[in-house]
Amino acid sequence: MKIDFANLQRAYEAHQQEFDHALQKVLSSAQYIMGPEVQELESQLSAYTGAKHALSCSSGTDALLLALMALDVGPGDEVITTPFSFISTAETIALLGAKPVFADIDEASYNIDARLIESKINNKTKAIISVSLFGQVSNMDAINALGEKYGLTIIEDAAQSFGATYKGKKSCNLSTLACTSFFPSKPLGCFGDGGAVFTNDNRLAEKTSHLRLHGQTQRYNHKHIGIGARLDTLQASVLLVKLKRYEQDIKSRQEVAGRYHKWLQSHLDTPGINKENTSVWAQYSICLPNRSEIQKKLKEKGIPTAVHYPKPMHLQECFAYLGYTEGDFPVSERVSKEIFSLPMNAYITPEEQEYVCDELKKLL
Ligand SMILES: *Cc1c(COP(=O)(O)O)cnc(C)c1O
């Protein structure tokens, strides 16, 4: 058997006519930038999450950049985040000249450990970015409480958690700002790059909408130094098709995770979801000390795996100037060495999953 990690092709083929029709409509309309689909998508994203404003943009990375720019984060500022995430989370902080400050993760959820944040706060701290990794949200009540106590803005990096819930409330509507990604392999993916910023704050929403259009308030009037970071109309049209059946996609991913649990839980530590959360299972990740050996043998059997993420951010060469060393964040470091992800998507069949589990169990 040959297993596909993300099954993007099956996702397209399952609703090919509808996608083709939506794309063709945009092609014929020639409204490639800021066409009516973009506004329609934003109103649907806002309705779906419950956040008052949803501002689409060119990627999850640009969403983070826009959110930080809306807060005027820059030189002299510090932003606290997790060392165990995709690079964008800390990269965007550093790109604006601010300093990323890391706090280690919690062993069970792989999300930032809210108990380790407070000791990192000082008078330079401006914001906290909590990442909802692998599809489940962090302990937002504890993190929001720190925000209130110290006057810090909380940003949720929800690139992997669009559609997840925390205490019944949707990810992207749990803090002052949230950012998501529509990269093809994310739970809600388009056919290229895309992202969105969410907020309930009118002023931040207006500023973000200007920032993504070169800081422009009216045509050729530039109030802020901004960036060109719009979502294009073709991607918006794809997302409108996907959003219609997104609840079903989430349900399918949860069923896939359920089958992995059932078939693996007596053999290894399956990923845990906090009781106040529902996950959208951006990844189904497990830890095994002999990871590379297992990955190699699974690959020989036609089973692709991936590592999210092999090197924590505090040990990346680009952040050497921050002065962190091995041993600073022991949980992130151990997890980086042992974690890997099994094929996870809404289109993998139970037969394929059974094959993955059988082959994996033979290696334990
Ligand atoms: C994918 C991802 C991003 C970046 O999103 P892009 O759309 O690829 O720019 C940021 N943060 C996290 C946690 C991600 O998984």
Short mmCIF file of C-alpha atoms and ligand atoms in Angstrom, two decimals:
data_model
loop_
_atom_site.label_atom_id
_atom_site.label_comp_id
_atom_site.label_asym_id
_atom_site.label_seq_id
_atom_site.Cartn_x
_atom_site.Cartn_y
_atom_site.Cartn_z
CA MET A 1 0.00 0.00 0.00
CA LYS A 2 1.16 3.56 -0.70
CA ILE A 3 -0.17 6.11 1.78
CA ASP A 4 -0.36 9.87 1.14
CA PHE A 5 0.47 12.15 4.08
CA ALA A 6 -2.01 14.97 3.37
CA ASN A 7 -4.21 13.66 0.50
CA LEU A 8 -4.51 17.09 -1.11
CA GLN A 9 -5.37 15.44 -4.41
CA ARG A 10 -8.29 13.50 -2.92
CA ALA A 11 -9.54 16.69 -1.27
CA TYR A 12 -9.59 18.42 -4.66
CA GLU A 13 -11.11 15.52 -6.55
CA ALA A 14 -13.88 15.03 -3.97
CA HIS A 15 -15.42 18.37 -5.02
CA GLN A 16 -13.59 19.03 -8.27
CA GLN A 17 -16.56 20.41 -10.19
CA GLU A 18 -17.39 22.90 -7.50
CA PHE A 19 -13.78 24.08 -7.22
CA ASP A 20 -13.39 24.34 -10.98
CA HIS A 21 -16.62 26.28 -11.26
CA ALA A 22 -15.64 28.71 -8.48
CA LEU A 23 -12.18 29.27 -9.98
CA GLN A 24 -13.57 29.68 -13.51
CA LYS A 25 -16.00 32.31 -12.25
CA VAL A 26 -13.15 34.39 -10.84
CA LEU A 27 -11.05 33.92 -13.99
CA SER A 28 -13.89 35.21 -16.15
CA SER A 29 -14.71 38.10 -13.83
CA ALA A 30 -11.06 39.29 -13.97
CA GLN A 31 -11.41 40.71 -10.44
CA TYR A 32 -8.26 38.96 -9.30
CA ILE A 33 -7.48 41.32 -6.43
CA MET A 34 -10.09 42.17 -3.78
CA GLY A 35 -12.93 40.68 -5.80
CA PRO A 36 -16.33 40.15 -4.13
CA GLU A 37 -15.31 36.62 -2.95
CA VAL A 38 -12.74 38.16 -0.61
CA GLN A 39 -15.37 40.16 1.28
CA GLU A 40 -17.78 37.25 1.27
CA LEU A 41 -15.07 35.02 2.75
CA GLU A 42 -14.25 37.57 5.45
CA SER A 43 -17.87 37.81 6.54
CA GLN A 44 -18.14 34.02 6.65
CA LEU A 45 -14.88 33.68 8.61
CA SER A 46 -16.17 36.21 11.09
CA ALA A 47 -19.52 34.41 11.43
CA TYR A 48 -17.81 31.03 11.80
CA THR A 49 -15.39 32.06 14.54
CA GLY A 50 -17.58 34.63 16.25
CA ALA A 51 -14.78 37.21 16.00
CA LYS A 52 -16.18 40.60 15.00
CA HIS A 53 -13.53 41.19 12.34
CA ALA A 54 -11.80 38.74 10.01
CA LEU A 55 -9.18 40.25 7.69
CA SER A 56 -7.87 37.93 5.03
CA CYS A 57 -4.23 38.20 3.97
CA SER A 58 -1.49 36.54 1.96
CA SER A 59 -0.27 33.89 4.47
CA GLY A 60 -0.20 32.84 8.08
CA THR A 61 3.22 34.41 8.40
CA ASP A 62 1.92 37.74 7.08
CA ALA A 63 -1.04 37.46 9.45
CA LEU A 64 1.42 37.29 12.38
CA LEU A 65 3.45 40.16 10.94
CA LEU A 66 0.32 42.29 10.50
CA ALA A 67 -0.90 41.55 14.03
CA LEU A 68 2.47 42.55 15.52
CA MET A 69 2.63 45.66 13.30
CA ALA A 70 -0.88 46.64 14.39
CA LEU A 71 0.47 46.63 17.96
CA ASP A 72 3.52 48.72 16.92
CA VAL A 73 5.89 45.99 18.08
CA GLY A 74 9.43 47.04 17.27
CA PRO A 75 12.96 47.59 18.59
CA GLY A 76 13.13 47.60 22.39
CA ASP A 77 10.06 45.39 22.75
CA GLU A 78 9.93 41.77 23.88
CA VAL A 79 7.33 39.20 22.88
CA ILE A 80 7.01 35.94 24.79
CA THR A 81 6.28 32.75 22.89
CA THR A 82 7.00 29.03 22.64
CA PRO A 83 10.30 27.67 21.30
CA PHE A 84 8.40 24.68 19.84
CA SER A 85 6.55 25.94 16.76
CA PHE A 86 7.00 26.67 13.08
CA ILE A 87 9.63 29.38 12.58
CA SER A 88 7.12 32.12 11.61
CA THR A 89 5.97 32.55 15.20
CA ALA A 90 9.32 33.92 16.35
CA GLU A 91 10.63 35.03 12.96
CA THR A 92 8.01 37.77 12.62
CA ILE A 93 8.84 39.14 16.09
CA ALA A 94 12.54 39.34 15.17
CA LEU A 95 11.85 40.74 11.69
CA LEU A 96 10.24 43.79 13.32
CA GLY A 97 13.33 44.32 15.46
CA ALA A 98 11.74 43.06 18.68
CA LYS A 99 13.14 40.27 20.83
CA PRO A 100 11.53 36.82 20.96
CA VAL A 101 11.60 35.51 24.54
CA PHE A 102 10.82 31.82 24.96
CA ALA A 103 9.02 29.86 27.67
CA ASP A 104 9.05 26.06 27.58
CA ILE A 105 6.11 23.83 26.61
CA ASP A 106 3.85 21.56 28.57
CA GLU A 107 4.66 17.89 28.02
CA ALA A 108 1.09 16.74 27.42
CA SER A 109 -0.20 19.32 24.92
CA TYR A 110 3.12 20.55 23.42
CA ASN A 111 1.74 24.08 23.88
CA ILE A 112 3.42 26.83 25.89
CA ASP A 113 3.26 26.08 29.62
CA ALA A 114 1.28 29.02 31.00
CA ARG A 115 2.94 28.55 34.41
CA LEU A 116 6.35 29.37 32.92
CA ILE A 117 5.36 32.66 31.30
CA GLU A 118 5.11 35.04 34.27
CA SER A 119 8.80 34.89 35.20
CA LYS A 120 9.68 36.06 31.65
CA ILE A 121 7.58 39.24 31.86
CA ASN A 122 9.38 42.56 32.37
CA ASN A 123 8.77 46.20 31.48
CA LYS A 124 9.78 45.59 27.86
CA THR A 125 7.26 42.83 27.32
CA LYS A 126 4.55 43.90 24.89
CA ALA A 127 2.72 40.76 23.89
CA ILE A 128 2.46 37.00 24.26
CA ILE A 129 1.97 34.73 21.24
CA SER A 130 0.46 31.41 22.24
CA VAL A 131 0.50 28.79 19.50
CA SER A 132 -2.41 26.35 19.25
CA LEU A 133 -0.13 23.55 18.09
CA PHE A 134 -1.31 20.46 16.19
CA GLY A 135 -4.91 21.69 16.38
CA GLN A 136 -5.59 22.31 20.07
CA VAL A 137 -5.65 25.61 21.90
CA SER A 138 -3.43 26.47 24.92
CA ASN A 139 -4.67 27.30 28.40
CA MET A 140 -6.11 30.63 27.25
CA ASP A 141 -7.76 31.61 30.54
CA ALA A 142 -4.40 31.55 32.31
CA ILE A 143 -2.65 33.36 29.45
CA ASN A 144 -5.37 36.01 29.11
CA ALA A 145 -5.21 36.56 32.89
CA LEU A 146 -1.49 37.36 32.57
CA GLY A 147 -2.33 39.74 29.75
CA GLU A 148 -4.79 41.59 31.99
CA LYS A 149 -2.50 41.63 35.01
CA TYR A 150 0.47 43.09 33.12
CA GLY A 151 -1.28 45.01 30.31
CA LEU A 152 0.02 42.73 27.55
CA THR A 153 -1.73 41.85 24.31
CA ILE A 154 -2.36 38.17 23.68
CA ILE A 155 -2.06 36.87 20.12
CA GLU A 156 -3.20 33.36 19.27
CA ASP A 157 -1.15 31.75 16.48
CA ALA A 158 -4.05 29.66 15.25
CA ALA A 159 -2.38 28.52 12.01
CA GLN A 160 -3.09 24.90 12.97
CA SER A 161 -6.30 25.30 14.95
CA PHE A 162 -8.95 27.02 12.83
CA GLY A 163 -12.24 25.40 13.90
CA ALA A 164 -10.94 24.05 17.23
CA THR A 165 -12.77 25.00 20.42
CA TYR A 166 -11.79 25.96 23.95
CA LYS A 167 -14.57 25.85 26.57
CA GLY A 168 -17.06 25.86 23.70
CA LYS A 169 -15.62 29.00 22.08
CA LYS A 170 -13.88 28.94 18.73
CA SER A 171 -10.15 29.31 18.20
CA CYS A 172 -9.41 32.72 16.60
CA ASN A 173 -11.87 34.36 19.01
CA LEU A 174 -10.10 33.72 22.33
CA SER A 175 -7.75 36.69 22.66
CA THR A 176 -7.22 40.26 21.42
CA LEU A 177 -5.74 39.12 18.11
CA ALA A 178 -5.52 35.77 16.34
CA CYS A 179 -3.81 34.68 13.16
CA THR A 180 -4.49 31.68 10.97
CA SER A 181 -3.02 30.14 7.84
CA PHE A 182 -4.71 28.65 4.79
CA PHE A 183 -1.56 26.91 3.55
CA PRO A 184 -2.75 23.84 1.57
CA SER A 185 -1.95 21.24 4.24
CA LYS A 186 -3.49 23.15 7.17
CA PRO A 187 -6.90 21.96 8.36
CA LEU A 188 -8.60 24.67 6.26
CA GLY A 189 -6.27 24.98 3.29
CA CYS A 190 -6.55 26.81 -0.04
CA PHE A 191 -4.68 26.10 -3.30
CA GLY A 192 -1.74 28.35 -2.54
CA ASP A 193 -0.82 30.76 0.25
CA GLY A 194 -3.38 32.52 2.41
CA GLY A 195 -4.13 33.60 5.95
CA ALA A 196 -6.29 35.80 8.14
CA VAL A 197 -6.17 38.07 11.19
CA PHE A 198 -9.06 38.07 13.67
CA THR A 199 -10.01 40.61 16.32
CA ASN A 200 -12.98 42.09 18.18
CA ASP A 201 -11.18 45.43 18.47
CA ASN A 202 -12.41 47.99 15.90
CA ARG A 203 -9.24 50.08 15.99
CA LEU A 204 -6.90 47.11 15.52
CA ALA A 205 -9.11 45.79 12.71
CA GLU A 206 -9.04 49.09 10.85
CA LYS A 207 -5.28 49.42 11.27
CA THR A 208 -4.69 45.84 10.11
CA SER A 209 -6.83 46.43 7.03
CA HIS A 210 -4.71 49.47 6.20
CA LEU A 211 -1.40 47.73 6.95
CA ARG A 212 -2.09 44.90 4.52
CA LEU A 213 -2.65 47.51 1.80
CA HIS A 214 0.66 49.39 2.19
CA GLY A 215 -0.67 51.40 5.10
CA GLN A 216 -3.13 53.07 2.76
CA THR A 217 -6.26 54.73 4.17
CA GLN A 218 -7.42 56.05 0.80
CA ARG A 219 -5.95 55.36 -2.59
CA TYR A 220 -2.36 56.70 -2.64
CA ASN A 221 -2.70 58.12 0.88
CA HIS A 222 -0.41 56.19 3.19
CA LYS A 223 -0.90 56.72 6.90
CA HIS A 224 1.30 53.79 8.02
CA ILE A 225 4.30 51.96 6.65
CA GLY A 226 2.64 48.73 5.64
CA ILE A 227 3.07 45.73 3.40
CA GLY A 228 1.34 44.25 0.35
CA ALA A 229 -0.35 41.26 1.92
CA ARG A 230 -3.75 40.69 0.36
CA LEU A 231 -5.43 37.35 -0.17
CA ASP A 232 -6.17 36.92 -3.88
CA THR A 233 -9.69 36.33 -5.14
CA LEU A 234 -8.94 32.85 -6.54
CA GLN A 235 -7.90 31.60 -3.10
CA ALA A 236 -10.93 33.21 -1.48
CA SER A 237 -13.19 31.38 -3.94
CA VAL A 238 -11.54 28.05 -3.04
CA LEU A 239 -11.94 28.74 0.68
CA LEU A 240 -15.64 29.54 0.24
CA VAL A 241 -16.15 26.08 -1.24
CA LYS A 242 -14.12 24.43 1.53
CA LEU A 243 -15.75 26.36 4.34
CA LYS A 244 -19.19 25.03 3.35
CA ARG A 245 -18.20 21.52 4.37
CA TYR A 246 -15.55 22.35 6.93
CA GLU A 247 -17.53 21.01 9.90
CA GLN A 248 -17.70 17.64 8.12
CA ASP A 249 -13.93 17.80 7.44
CA ILE A 250 -13.29 18.41 11.14
CA LYS A 251 -15.54 15.50 12.06
CA SER A 252 -13.64 13.26 9.64
CA ARG A 253 -10.29 14.32 11.10
CA GLN A 254 -11.60 13.62 14.60
CA GLU A 255 -12.72 10.16 13.49
CA VAL A 256 -9.28 9.50 12.00
CA ALA A 257 -7.68 10.54 15.29
CA GLY A 258 -10.15 8.33 17.16
CA ARG A 259 -9.10 5.31 15.12
CA TYR A 260 -5.41 6.01 15.70
CA HIS A 261 -6.14 6.22 19.46
CA LYS A 262 -8.08 3.00 19.45
CA TRP A 263 -5.49 1.02 17.54
CA LEU A 264 -2.37 2.48 19.15
CA GLN A 265 -3.20 3.40 22.72
CA SER A 266 -2.22 0.07 24.24
CA HIS A 267 1.16 0.22 22.42
CA LEU A 268 2.37 3.81 22.87
CA ASP A 269 1.46 7.23 24.33
CA THR A 270 -1.23 8.67 22.07
CA PRO A 271 -1.67 12.47 21.98
CA GLY A 272 -3.83 13.94 24.73
CA ILE A 273 -6.51 16.57 24.32
CA ASN A 274 -7.35 18.72 27.35
CA LYS A 275 -10.92 18.24 28.49
CA GLU A 276 -11.89 21.87 27.78
CA ASN A 277 -10.69 21.50 24.15
CA THR A 278 -11.74 20.00 20.87
CA SER A 279 -8.92 19.56 18.35
CA VAL A 280 -8.97 19.87 14.57
CA TRP A 281 -5.97 17.52 14.42
CA ALA A 282 -3.65 19.53 12.20
CA GLN A 283 -1.18 16.76 13.04
CA TYR A 284 -1.37 13.42 14.81
CA SER A 285 2.02 13.34 16.50
CA ILE A 286 3.62 10.74 18.75
CA CYS A 287 6.96 10.52 20.54
CA LEU A 288 9.32 7.54 20.24
CA PRO A 289 12.99 7.62 21.19
CA ASN A 290 14.13 5.69 18.07
CA ARG A 291 12.27 8.01 15.71
CA SER A 292 14.56 8.04 12.67
CA GLU A 293 14.79 4.24 12.57
CA ILE A 294 11.00 3.94 12.71
CA GLN A 295 10.46 6.62 10.08
CA LYS A 296 12.89 4.89 7.74
CA LYS A 297 11.21 1.50 8.10
CA LEU A 298 7.72 2.98 7.67
CA LYS A 299 8.89 4.75 4.51
CA GLU A 300 10.04 1.40 3.10
CA LYS A 301 6.44 0.22 3.60
CA GLY A 302 4.99 3.19 1.71
CA ILE A 303 4.04 5.12 4.84
CA PRO A 304 5.18 8.75 4.89
CA THR A 305 5.75 10.53 8.21
CA ALA A 306 6.96 14.05 9.03
CA VAL A 307 8.68 15.77 11.92
CA HIS A 308 7.05 18.87 13.40
CA TYR A 309 9.59 20.13 14.47
CA PRO A 310 13.10 18.68 14.59
CA LYS A 311 14.87 21.71 16.09
CA PRO A 312 13.38 24.13 18.63
CA MET A 313 13.65 27.79 17.78
CA HIS A 314 16.07 28.75 20.55
CA LEU A 315 18.64 26.42 18.93
CA GLN A 316 18.18 27.73 15.38
CA GLU A 317 21.20 29.44 13.85
CA CYS A 318 19.17 32.57 13.03
CA PHE A 319 18.47 33.05 16.75
CA ALA A 320 22.02 32.38 17.97
CA TYR A 321 22.27 36.12 18.80
CA LEU A 322 19.64 35.63 21.51
CA GLY A 323 22.22 33.62 23.47
CA TYR A 324 20.18 30.54 24.32
CA THR A 325 21.91 27.17 24.70
CA GLU A 326 21.03 23.50 24.82
CA GLY A 327 19.36 22.73 28.15
CA ASP A 328 17.44 26.01 28.38
CA PHE A 329 14.09 24.41 27.42
CA PRO A 330 14.37 20.72 28.24
CA VAL A 331 10.82 19.69 27.33
CA SER A 332 10.97 21.31 23.88
CA GLU A 333 14.39 19.78 23.33
CA ARG A 334 13.33 16.26 24.23
CA VAL A 335 10.11 16.45 22.23
CA SER A 336 12.00 17.80 19.17
CA LYS A 337 14.19 14.71 19.23
CA GLU A 338 11.36 12.16 19.57
CA ILE A 339 8.25 13.54 17.90
CA PHE A 340 6.91 12.61 14.48
CA SER A 341 3.53 12.82 12.76
CA LEU A 342 1.49 10.05 11.15
CA PRO A 343 -0.56 10.61 7.97
CA MET A 344 -3.53 12.75 9.06
CA ASN A 345 -6.22 14.22 6.84
CA ALA A 346 -9.95 13.97 6.24
CA TYR A 347 -9.53 11.53 3.34
CA ILE A 348 -7.38 8.69 4.67
CA THR A 349 -9.48 5.49 4.78
CA PRO A 350 -9.84 3.18 7.81
CA GLU A 351 -8.10 0.42 5.77
CA GLU A 352 -5.12 2.69 5.14
CA GLN A 353 -5.00 3.66 8.81
CA GLU A 354 -5.12 0.04 9.86
CA TYR A 355 -2.15 -0.66 7.60
CA VAL A 356 -0.23 2.30 9.13
CA CYS A 357 -0.97 1.06 12.66
CA ASP A 358 -0.12 -2.58 11.90
CA GLU A 359 3.21 -1.67 10.36
CA LEU A 360 4.02 0.74 13.19
CA LYS A 361 3.19 -1.84 15.88
CA LYS A 362 5.56 -4.33 14.26
CA LEU A 363 8.39 -1.88 14.92
CA LEU A 364 7.70 -1.30 18.62
C1 LIG B 1 1.98 27.14 9.07
C2 LIG B 1 2.24 27.92 10.28
C3 LIG B 1 2.54 29.30 10.22
C4 LIG B 1 2.78 30.02 8.93
O1 LIG B 1 1.75 29.98 8.00
P1 LIG B 1 2.07 30.21 6.46
O2 LIG B 1 0.72 30.36 5.84
O3 LIG B 1 2.79 29.00 5.96
O4 LIG B 1 2.89 31.43 6.32
C5 LIG B 1 2.70 29.98 11.40
N1 LIG B 1 2.59 29.38 12.59
C6 LIG B 1 2.31 28.06 12.70
C7 LIG B 1 2.18 27.45 14.04
C8 LIG B 1 2.15 27.28 11.55
O5 LIG B 1 1.89 25.98 11.65
#
